[in-house]
Coordinates of C-alpha atoms and ligand atoms in Angstrom, one line a residue:
X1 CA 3.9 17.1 22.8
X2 CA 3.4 13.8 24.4
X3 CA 5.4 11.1 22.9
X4 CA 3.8 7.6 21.6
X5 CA 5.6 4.8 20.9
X6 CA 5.5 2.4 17.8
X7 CA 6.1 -0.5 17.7
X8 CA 5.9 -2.7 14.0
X9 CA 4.8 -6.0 13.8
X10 CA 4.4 -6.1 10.1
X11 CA 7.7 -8.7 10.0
X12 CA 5.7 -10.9 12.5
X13 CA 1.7 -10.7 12.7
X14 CA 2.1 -9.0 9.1
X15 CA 3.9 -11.6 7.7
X16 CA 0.7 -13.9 9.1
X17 CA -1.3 -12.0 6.6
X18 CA -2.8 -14.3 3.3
X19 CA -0.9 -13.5 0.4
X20 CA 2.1 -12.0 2.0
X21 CA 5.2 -14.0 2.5
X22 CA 8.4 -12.3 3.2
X23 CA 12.2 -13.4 2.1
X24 CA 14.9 -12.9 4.7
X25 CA 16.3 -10.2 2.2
X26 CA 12.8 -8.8 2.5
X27 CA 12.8 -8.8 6.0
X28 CA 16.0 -7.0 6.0
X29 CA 14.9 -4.2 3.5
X30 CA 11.5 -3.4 5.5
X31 CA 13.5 -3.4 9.2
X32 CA 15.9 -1.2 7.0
X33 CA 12.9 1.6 6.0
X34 CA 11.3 1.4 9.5
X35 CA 14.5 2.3 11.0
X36 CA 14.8 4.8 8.6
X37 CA 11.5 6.2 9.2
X38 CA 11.5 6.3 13.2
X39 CA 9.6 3.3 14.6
X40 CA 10.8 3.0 17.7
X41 CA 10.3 -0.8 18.2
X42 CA 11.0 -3.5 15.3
X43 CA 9.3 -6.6 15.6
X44 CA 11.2 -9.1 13.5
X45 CA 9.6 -12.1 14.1
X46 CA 9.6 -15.4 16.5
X47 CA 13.1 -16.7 17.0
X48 CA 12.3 -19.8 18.3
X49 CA 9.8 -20.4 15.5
X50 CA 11.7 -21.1 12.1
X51 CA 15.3 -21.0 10.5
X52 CA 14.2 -18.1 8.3
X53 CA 13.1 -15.6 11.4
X54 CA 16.2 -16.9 13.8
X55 CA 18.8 -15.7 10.3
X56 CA 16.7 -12.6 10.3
X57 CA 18.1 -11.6 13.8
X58 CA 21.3 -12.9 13.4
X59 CA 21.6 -10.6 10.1
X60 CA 19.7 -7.9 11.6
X61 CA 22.4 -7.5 14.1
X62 CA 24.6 -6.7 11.5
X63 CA 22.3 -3.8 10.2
X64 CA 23.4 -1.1 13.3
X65 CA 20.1 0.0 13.3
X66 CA 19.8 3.7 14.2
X67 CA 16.1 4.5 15.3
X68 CA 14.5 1.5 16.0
X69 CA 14.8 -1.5 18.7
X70 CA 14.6 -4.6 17.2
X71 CA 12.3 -7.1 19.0
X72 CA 12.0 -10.6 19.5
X73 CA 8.2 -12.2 19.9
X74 CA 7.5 -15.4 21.5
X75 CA 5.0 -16.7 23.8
X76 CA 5.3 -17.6 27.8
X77 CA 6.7 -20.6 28.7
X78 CA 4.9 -23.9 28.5
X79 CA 3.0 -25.3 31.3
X80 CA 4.4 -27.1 34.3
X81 CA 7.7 -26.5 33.3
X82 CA 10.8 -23.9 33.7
X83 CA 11.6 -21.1 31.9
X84 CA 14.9 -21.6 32.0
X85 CA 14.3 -25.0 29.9
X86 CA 11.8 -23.4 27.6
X87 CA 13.6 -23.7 23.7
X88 CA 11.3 -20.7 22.6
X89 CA 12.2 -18.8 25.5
X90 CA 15.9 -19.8 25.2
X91 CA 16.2 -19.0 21.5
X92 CA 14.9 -15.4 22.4
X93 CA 17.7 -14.9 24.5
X94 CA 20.2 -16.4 21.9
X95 CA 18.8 -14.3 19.1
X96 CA 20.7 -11.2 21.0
X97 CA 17.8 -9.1 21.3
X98 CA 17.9 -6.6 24.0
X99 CA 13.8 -6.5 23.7
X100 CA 11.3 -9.4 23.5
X101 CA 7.3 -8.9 23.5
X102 CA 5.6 -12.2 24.9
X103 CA 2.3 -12.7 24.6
X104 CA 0.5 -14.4 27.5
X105 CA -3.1 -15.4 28.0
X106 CA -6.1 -13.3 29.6
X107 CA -9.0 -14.8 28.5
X108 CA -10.2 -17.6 31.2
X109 CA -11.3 -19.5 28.6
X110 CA -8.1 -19.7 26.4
X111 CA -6.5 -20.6 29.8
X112 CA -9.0 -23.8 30.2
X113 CA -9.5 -24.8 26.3
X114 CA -6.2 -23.8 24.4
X115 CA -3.6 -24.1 27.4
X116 CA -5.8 -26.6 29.3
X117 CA -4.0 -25.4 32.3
X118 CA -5.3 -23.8 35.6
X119 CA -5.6 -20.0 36.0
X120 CA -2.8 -20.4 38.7
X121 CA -0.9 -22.0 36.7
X122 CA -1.5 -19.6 34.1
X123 CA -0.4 -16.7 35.7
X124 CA 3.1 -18.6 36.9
X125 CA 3.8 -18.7 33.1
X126 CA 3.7 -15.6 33.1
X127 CA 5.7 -14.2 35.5
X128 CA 8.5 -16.7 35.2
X129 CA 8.8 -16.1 32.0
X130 CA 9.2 -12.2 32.1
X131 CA 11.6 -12.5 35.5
X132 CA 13.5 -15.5 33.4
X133 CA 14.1 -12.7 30.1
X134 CA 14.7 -10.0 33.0
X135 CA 17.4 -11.9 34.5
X136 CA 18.9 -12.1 31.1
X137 CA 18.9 -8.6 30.6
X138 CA 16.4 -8.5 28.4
X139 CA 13.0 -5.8 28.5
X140 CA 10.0 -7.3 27.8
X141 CA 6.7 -5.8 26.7
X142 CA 3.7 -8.1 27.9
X143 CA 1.3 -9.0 25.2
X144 CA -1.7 -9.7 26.8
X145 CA -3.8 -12.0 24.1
X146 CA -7.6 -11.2 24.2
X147 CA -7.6 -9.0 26.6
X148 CA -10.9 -7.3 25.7
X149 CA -12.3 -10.8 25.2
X150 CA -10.9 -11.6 29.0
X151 CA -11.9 -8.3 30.8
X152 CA -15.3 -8.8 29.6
X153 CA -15.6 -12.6 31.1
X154 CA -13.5 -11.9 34.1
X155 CA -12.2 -8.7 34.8
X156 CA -10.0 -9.7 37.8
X157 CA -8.7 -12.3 36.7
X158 CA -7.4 -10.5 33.1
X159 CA -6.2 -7.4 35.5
X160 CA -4.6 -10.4 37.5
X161 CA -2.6 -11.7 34.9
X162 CA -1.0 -8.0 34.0
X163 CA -0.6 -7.3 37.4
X164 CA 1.6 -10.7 36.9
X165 CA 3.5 -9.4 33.9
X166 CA 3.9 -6.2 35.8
X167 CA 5.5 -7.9 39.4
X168 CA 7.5 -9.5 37.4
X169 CA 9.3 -6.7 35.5
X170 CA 7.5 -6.0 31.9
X171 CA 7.8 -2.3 30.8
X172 CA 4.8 -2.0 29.0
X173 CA 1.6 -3.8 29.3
X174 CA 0.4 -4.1 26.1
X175 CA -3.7 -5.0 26.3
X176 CA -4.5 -7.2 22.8
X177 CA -7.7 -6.8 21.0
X178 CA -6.7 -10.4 19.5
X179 CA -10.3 -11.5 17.9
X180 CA -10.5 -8.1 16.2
X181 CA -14.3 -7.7 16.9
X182 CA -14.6 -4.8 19.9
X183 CA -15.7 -1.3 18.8
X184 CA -13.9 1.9 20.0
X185 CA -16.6 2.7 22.6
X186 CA -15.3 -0.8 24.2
X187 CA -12.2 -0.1 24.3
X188 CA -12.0 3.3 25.8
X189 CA -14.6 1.6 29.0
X190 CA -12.0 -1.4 29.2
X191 CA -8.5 1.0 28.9
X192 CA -10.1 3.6 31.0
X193 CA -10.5 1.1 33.7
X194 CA -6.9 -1.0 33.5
X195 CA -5.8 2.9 33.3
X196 CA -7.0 3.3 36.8
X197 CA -5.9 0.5 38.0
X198 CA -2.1 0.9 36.8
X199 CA -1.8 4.3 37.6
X200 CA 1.4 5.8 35.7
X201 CA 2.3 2.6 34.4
X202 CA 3.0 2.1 30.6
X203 CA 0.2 0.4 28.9
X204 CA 0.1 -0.6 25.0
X205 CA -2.8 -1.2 22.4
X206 CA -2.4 -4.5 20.1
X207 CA -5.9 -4.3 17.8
X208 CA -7.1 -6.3 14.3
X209 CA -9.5 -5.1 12.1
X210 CA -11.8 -7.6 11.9
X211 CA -14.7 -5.2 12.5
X212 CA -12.8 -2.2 10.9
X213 CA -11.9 -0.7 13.9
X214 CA -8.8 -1.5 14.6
X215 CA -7.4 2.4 13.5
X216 CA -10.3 3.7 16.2
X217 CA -9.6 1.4 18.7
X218 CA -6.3 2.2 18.2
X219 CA -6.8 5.7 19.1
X220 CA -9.1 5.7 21.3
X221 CA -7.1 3.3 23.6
X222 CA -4.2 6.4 23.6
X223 CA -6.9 8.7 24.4
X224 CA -7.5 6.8 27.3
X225 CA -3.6 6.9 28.2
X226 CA -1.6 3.7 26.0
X227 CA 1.3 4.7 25.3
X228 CA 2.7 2.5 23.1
X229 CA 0.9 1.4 19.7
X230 CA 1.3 -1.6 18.0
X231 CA 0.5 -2.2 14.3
X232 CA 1.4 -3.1 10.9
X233 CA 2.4 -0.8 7.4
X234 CA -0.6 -1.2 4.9
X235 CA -2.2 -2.9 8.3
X236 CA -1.0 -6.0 7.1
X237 CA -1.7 -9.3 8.7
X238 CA -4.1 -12.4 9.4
X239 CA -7.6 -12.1 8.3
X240 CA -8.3 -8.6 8.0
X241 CA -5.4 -7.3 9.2
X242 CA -3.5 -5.6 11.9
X243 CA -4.4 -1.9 12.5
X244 CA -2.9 0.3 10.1
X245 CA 0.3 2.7 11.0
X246 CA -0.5 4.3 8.2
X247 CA -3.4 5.7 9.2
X248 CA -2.5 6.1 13.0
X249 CA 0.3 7.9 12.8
X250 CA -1.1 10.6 10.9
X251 CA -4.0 10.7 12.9
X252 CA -1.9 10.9 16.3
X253 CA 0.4 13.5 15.1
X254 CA -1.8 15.7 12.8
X255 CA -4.8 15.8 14.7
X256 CA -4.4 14.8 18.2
X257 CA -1.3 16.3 19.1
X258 CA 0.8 13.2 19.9
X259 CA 4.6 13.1 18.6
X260 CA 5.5 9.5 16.8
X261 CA 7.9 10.3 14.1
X262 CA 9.9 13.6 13.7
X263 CA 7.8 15.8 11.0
X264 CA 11.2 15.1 8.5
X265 CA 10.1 11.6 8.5
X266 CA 6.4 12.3 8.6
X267 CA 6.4 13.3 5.0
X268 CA 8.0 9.7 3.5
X269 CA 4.5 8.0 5.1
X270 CA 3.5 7.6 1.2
X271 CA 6.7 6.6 0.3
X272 CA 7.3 3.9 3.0
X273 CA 4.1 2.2 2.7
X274 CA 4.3 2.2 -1.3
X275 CA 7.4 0.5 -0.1
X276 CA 6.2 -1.7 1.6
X277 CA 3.4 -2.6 -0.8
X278 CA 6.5 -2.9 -3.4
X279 CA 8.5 -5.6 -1.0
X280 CA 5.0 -7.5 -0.5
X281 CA 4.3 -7.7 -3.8
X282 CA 0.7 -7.0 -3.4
X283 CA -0.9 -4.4 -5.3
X284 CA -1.3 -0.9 -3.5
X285 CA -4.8 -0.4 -2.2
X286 CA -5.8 2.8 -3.8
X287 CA -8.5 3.8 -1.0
X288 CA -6.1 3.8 1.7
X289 CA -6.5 6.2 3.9
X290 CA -3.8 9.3 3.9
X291 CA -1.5 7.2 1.5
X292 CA -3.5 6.2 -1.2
X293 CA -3.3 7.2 -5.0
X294 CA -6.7 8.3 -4.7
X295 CA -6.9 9.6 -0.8
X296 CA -6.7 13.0 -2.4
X297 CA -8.1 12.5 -6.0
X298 CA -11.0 14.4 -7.2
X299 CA -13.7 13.9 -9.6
X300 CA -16.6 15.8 -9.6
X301 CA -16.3 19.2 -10.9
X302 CA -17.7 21.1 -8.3
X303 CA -15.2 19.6 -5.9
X304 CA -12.0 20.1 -8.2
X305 CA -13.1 23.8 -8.5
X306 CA -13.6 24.3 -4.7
X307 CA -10.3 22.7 -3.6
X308 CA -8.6 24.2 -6.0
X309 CA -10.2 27.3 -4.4
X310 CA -9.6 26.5 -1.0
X311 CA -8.0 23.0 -0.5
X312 CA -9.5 22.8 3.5
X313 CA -12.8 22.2 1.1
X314 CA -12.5 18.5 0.8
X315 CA -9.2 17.9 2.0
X316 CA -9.0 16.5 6.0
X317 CA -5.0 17.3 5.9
X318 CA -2.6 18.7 3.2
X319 CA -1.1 16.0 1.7
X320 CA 2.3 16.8 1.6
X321 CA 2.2 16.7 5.0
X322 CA 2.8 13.2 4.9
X323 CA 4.3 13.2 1.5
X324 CA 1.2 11.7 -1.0
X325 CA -0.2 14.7 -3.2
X326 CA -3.7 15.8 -5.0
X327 CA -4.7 14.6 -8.3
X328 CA -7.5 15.9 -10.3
X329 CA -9.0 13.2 -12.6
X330 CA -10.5 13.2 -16.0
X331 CA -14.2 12.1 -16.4
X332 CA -17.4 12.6 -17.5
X333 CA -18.3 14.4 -14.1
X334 CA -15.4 16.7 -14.9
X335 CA -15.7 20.6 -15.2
X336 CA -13.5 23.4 -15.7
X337 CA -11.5 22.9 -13.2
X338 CA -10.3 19.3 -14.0
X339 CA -9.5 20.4 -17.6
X340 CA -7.3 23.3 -16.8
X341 CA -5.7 21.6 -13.7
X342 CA -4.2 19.0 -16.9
X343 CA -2.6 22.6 -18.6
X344 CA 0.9 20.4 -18.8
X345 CA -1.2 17.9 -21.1
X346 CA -3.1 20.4 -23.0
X347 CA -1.8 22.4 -26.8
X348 CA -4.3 25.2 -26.0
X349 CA -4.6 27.8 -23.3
X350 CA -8.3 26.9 -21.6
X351 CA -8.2 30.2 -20.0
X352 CA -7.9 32.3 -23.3
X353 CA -9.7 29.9 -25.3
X354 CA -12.9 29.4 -22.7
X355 CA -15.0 27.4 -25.5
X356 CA -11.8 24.8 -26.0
X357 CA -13.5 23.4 -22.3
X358 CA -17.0 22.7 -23.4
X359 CA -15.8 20.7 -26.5
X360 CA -12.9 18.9 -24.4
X361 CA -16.0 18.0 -21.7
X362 CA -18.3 16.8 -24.2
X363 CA -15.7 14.5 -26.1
X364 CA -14.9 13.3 -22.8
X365 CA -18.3 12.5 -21.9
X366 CA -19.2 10.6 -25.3
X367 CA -16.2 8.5 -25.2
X368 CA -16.9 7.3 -21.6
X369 CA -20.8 6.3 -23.2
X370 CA -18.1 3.7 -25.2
X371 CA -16.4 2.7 -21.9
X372 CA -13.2 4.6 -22.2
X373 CA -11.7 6.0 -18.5
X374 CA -9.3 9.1 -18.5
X375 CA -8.6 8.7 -14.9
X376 CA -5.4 7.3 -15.5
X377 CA -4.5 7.7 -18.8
X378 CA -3.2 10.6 -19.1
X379 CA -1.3 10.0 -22.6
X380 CA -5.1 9.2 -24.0
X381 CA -6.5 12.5 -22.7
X382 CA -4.1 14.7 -23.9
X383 CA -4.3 13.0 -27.5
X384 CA -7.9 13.1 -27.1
X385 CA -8.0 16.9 -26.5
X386 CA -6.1 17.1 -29.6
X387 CA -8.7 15.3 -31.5
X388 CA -11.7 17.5 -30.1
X389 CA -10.2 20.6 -31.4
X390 CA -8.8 19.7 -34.5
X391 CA -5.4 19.7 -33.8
X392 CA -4.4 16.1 -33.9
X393 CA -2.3 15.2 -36.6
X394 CA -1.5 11.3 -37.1
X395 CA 2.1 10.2 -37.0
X396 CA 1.5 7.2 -39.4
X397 CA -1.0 5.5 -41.5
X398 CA -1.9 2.0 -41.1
X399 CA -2.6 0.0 -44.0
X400 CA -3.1 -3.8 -42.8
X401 CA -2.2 -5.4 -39.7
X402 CA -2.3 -9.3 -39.4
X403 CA -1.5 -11.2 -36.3
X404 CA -0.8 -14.9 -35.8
X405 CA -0.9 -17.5 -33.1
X406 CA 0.8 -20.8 -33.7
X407 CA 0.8 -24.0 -31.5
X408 CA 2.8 -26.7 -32.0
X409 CA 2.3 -30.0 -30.7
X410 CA 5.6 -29.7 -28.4
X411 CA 3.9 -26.5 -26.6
X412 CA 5.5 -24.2 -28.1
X413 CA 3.6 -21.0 -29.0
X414 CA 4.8 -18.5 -31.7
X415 CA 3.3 -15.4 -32.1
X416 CA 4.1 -13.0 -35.3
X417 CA 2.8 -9.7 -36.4
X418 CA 3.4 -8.1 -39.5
X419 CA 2.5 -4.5 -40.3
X420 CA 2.4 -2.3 -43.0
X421 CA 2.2 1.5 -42.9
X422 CA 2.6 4.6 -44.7
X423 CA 5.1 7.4 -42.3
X424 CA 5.6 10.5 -44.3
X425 CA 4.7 9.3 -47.2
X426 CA 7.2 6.1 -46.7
X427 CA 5.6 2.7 -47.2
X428 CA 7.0 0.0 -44.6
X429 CA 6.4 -3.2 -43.6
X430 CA 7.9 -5.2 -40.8
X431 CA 7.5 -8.5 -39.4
X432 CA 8.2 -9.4 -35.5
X433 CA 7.7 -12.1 -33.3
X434 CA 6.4 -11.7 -29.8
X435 CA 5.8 -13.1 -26.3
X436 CA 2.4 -13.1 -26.9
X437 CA 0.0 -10.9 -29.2
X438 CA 0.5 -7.2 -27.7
X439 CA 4.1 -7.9 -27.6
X440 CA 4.5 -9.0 -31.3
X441 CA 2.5 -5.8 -32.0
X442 CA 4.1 -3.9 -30.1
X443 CA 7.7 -5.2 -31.7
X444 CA 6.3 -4.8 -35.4
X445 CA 4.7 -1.3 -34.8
X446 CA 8.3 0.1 -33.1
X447 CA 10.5 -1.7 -35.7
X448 CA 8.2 0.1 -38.8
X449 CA 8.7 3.5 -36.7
X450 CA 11.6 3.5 -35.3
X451 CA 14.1 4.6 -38.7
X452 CA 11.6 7.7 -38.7
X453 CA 11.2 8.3 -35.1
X454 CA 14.6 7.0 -33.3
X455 CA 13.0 8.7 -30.2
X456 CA 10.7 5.9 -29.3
X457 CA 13.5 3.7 -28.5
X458 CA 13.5 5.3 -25.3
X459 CA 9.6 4.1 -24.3
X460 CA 9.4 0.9 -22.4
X461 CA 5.7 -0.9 -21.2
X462 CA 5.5 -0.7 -17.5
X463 CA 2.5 -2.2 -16.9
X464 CA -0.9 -3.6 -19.1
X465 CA -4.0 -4.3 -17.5
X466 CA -7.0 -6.0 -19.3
X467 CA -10.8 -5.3 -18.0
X468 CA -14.4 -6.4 -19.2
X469 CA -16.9 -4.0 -19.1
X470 CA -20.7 -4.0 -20.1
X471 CA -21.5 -1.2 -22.0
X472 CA -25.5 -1.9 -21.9
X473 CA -28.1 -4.8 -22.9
X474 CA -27.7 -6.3 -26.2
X475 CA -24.3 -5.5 -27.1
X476 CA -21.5 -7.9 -26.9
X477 CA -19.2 -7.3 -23.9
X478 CA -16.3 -4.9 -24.4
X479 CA -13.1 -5.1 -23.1
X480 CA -11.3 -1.6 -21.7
X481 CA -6.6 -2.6 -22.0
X482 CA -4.7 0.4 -20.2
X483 CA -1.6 0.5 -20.6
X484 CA 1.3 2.3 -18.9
X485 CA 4.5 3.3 -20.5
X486 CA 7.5 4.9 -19.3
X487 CA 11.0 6.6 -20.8
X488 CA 13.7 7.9 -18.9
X489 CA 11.5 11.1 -17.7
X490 CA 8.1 9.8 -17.2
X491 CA 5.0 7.6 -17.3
X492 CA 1.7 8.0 -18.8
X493 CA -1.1 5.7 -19.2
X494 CA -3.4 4.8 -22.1
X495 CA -6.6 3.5 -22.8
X496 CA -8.4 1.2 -25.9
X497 CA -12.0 -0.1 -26.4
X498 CA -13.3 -2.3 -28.4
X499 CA -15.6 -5.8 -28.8
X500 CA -11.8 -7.2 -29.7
X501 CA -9.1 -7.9 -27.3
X502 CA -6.2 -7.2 -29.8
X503 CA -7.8 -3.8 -31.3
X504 CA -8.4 -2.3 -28.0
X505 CA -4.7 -3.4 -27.2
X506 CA -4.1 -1.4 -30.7
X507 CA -5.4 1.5 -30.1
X508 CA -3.7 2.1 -26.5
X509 CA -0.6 0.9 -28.2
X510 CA -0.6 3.7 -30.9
X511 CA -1.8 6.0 -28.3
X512 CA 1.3 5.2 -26.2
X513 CA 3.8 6.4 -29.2
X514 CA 2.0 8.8 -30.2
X515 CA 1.2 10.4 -27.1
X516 CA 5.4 10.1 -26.8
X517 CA 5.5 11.5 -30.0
X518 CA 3.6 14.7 -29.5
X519 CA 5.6 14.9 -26.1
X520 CA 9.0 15.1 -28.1
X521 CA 8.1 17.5 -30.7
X522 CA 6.5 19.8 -27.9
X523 CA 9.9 19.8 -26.1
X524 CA 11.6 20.6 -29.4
X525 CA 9.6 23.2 -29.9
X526 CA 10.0 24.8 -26.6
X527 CA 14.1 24.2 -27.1
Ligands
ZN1 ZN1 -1.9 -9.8 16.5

């Protein structure tokens, strides 16, 4: 199997990305999981640039990684001067990197309008900046900046320039599809042609995703002989992003043949970009390809039934293979198959009690007409099959609820519920205060419930998540809270409706508990 290099950028051109901005402790963690995970070259970042990237190396240093090669970016000296003077160059070699990547110009008319330089001129940059890091001891993969852009202007004179970087010692001649825009038919004419022209030498691919082809161009480039692929986790980075490792490495060792990662590592993709997403702190994007919550989630019943079948039926891959797995959701388009697939959320046997489905199916169906989603609430459904076959017994009885807001002139907001309910036959009332409404709910419902039920001490709210929906002309606007709650064992998520932002918050609320509840007494049951 012919090996393919990686190298990451997301520390570098990821960080570049709007909405992403990386601590040094950050930094540190993600160089940590790449190592971890295989990638062969790290790029942490411009040295030269600021305090925060030039720490980064210093600490990295410290990390022994065992995998990867960390690298140093930076760009070719500046004009009419000497390498040996140049403080971006210089701080490069200080850093203690044994690899840099330096990105130097292709594109004739980046040359005349951004470097305002001559192409002669140009091309010295180049080459006495990759002899200057070679005579440090240093390797040096050649960035070559709009390449593609560059070709298609002037081929010789972008061939030129890497046959610069090349003379003057770079291992790899990365060609950059900077702008983002080329599609993949481009790029296999253009790489076929450098290929020819550079023989055995290494080449690299370097490609954004402004036309969401940055994953194709990716791979067709190695089709056409780069060796070395450049990229980002998540394909993080300015304006629409770097390609995506995510999706290329899976797509290079799955399907055409190519070894990146050992297979080991191969199955912690899901669990490195989730990662990732984690460090960022931006939310995971649920259609990503391979790694995705929902890259294998099915819906419609006449899918779930066939993959569950014959997975190769609307599955590309297996997804263990690279560590993300199936999920069958809940919905109105659901058949039998998506009911019996949630047996660990069911208190009925589908197959022995074939009718149980149709009821199951239909309350579904009416309850989405009110705007309720099952998809991810999980805790809802299974309370919600209990309902539609007359099984579902409530835990409590509410009486009266009231809620209040107070502000005071100095800011301050106080919010207060009070509760009264009827457990077993028990009459309670409780009073709590809260960080907002749900909160001071959520306090006085648990502080009522908890002398009877000492069990849901143990949930916690992991996540809530407010959404207005339009249920159809002529009715005021709903709103749709899931929430997700977790205890030491697991998470499930739950879903209100209603006209009323605290009522909908309610109902998901008592669904949480009580969807805890039934959990517990099942376990007992089974004990
Ligand atoms: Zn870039």
């Amino acid at each position: 199997m012919k090996k393919i290099f990686l190298l990451d950028t997301t520390l570098r051109d990821g960080a570049q990305g709007a909405g992403i901005s990386f601590s040094l402790q950050d930094k540190l963690k993600i160089a940590k999981a790449l190592d971890g995970f295989g990638i062969a070259y790290i790029e942490g970042g411009w040295p030269g640039s600021n305090p925060k990237d030039e720490l980064f190396f210093k600490e990295a240093k410290k990390m022994l990684l065992k995998n990867s090669k960390l690298v140093g970016f930076g760009s070719t000296r500046r004009k009419d001067s000497k390498a040996q003077n140049d403080k971006n160059l210089l701080a490069i070699v200080n850093s203690g990197v044994k690899t840099a990547c330096i990105f130097g110009k292709s594109w004739r008319l980046h040359v005349s309008s951004a470097l305002r330089t001559s192409p002669e001129e140009n091309i010295r940059m180049i080459s006495d900046s990759i002899s200057f890091l070679r005579s440090k001891g240093i390797e040096v993969i050649y960035d070559a900046e709009h390449f593609f852009d560059g070709f298609k202007n002037d081929k010789e004179y972008a061939v030129a320039t890497l046959a610069a970087a090349q003379k003057a010692g770079a291992v790899n001649l990365t060609l950059c599809e900077t702008n983002g825009g080329m599609l993949p038919f481009e790029v296999q004419e253009i790489v076929r042609y450098v290929k020819r022209e550079f023989g055995d030498f290494p080449l690299g691919i370097h490609a954004h995703n402004d036309s969401g082809c940055a994953v194709g161009n990716s791979l067709a480039a190695v089709k056409e002989g780069c060796s070395l692929v450049q990229g980002t986790i998540n394909g993080f980075g300015e304006r629409c992003g770097n390609a995506n490792l995510c999706s290329i490495i899976p797509a290079l060792q799955l399907r055409m043949g190519y070894s990146c990662v050992s297979e080991k590592n191969l199955v912690k993709l899901t669990e490195l970009s989730r990662y990732v997403y984690e460090i960022a702190n931006v939310v995971p994007n649920d259609k990503d390809s391979y790694v995705g919550l929902n890259a294998f989630a099915h819906k419609a019943g006449i899918h779930v039934s066939a993959v569950s079948r014959e997975s190769r039926t609307y599955e590309h891959i297996r997804p263990s293979q690279i560590g993300n797995e199936r999920r069958i959701l809940i919905s109105e388009l659901s058949g039998k198959g998506n009911i019996s697939s949630k047996s660990d959320l069911l208190y009925v046997d589908v197959e022995k009690n074939p009718e149980s489905v149709s009821k199951i199916i239909s309350a579904v169906k009416k309850m989405e007409q009110e705007g309720y989603q099952y998809e991810d609430a999980d805790g809802s459904f299974s309370l919600l099959t209990n309902k539609a076959l007359g099984k579902y017994k409530p835990f409590f009885e509410l009486e009266t609820l009231k809620l209040s807001v107070e502000k005071k002139s100095n800011g301050n907001i106080i919010t207060e519920s009070s509760i009264k309910l009827k457990v077993k036959g028990v009459q309670e009332h409780t009073v709590a205060e809260g960080d907002g409404p749900v909160n001071a709910l959520d306090n006085a419902l648990r502080k009522a419930l908890q002398k009877f039920y000492p069990e849901i001490k143990d949930i916690s709210l992991a996540d809530f998540k407010v959404r207005a929906i339009n249920t159809g002309a002529g009715t005021a606007a709903k709103v749709r809270v899931f929430i997700e709650s977790k205890d030491h064992s697991s998470s499930w998520g739950t879903v209100g409706v209603s006209e009323n932002i605290i009522e909908a918050s309610w109902q998901a609320l008592v669904d949480a508990i009580e969807y805890k509840l039934m959990k517990e007494q099942k376990n007992r049951k089974i004990k």
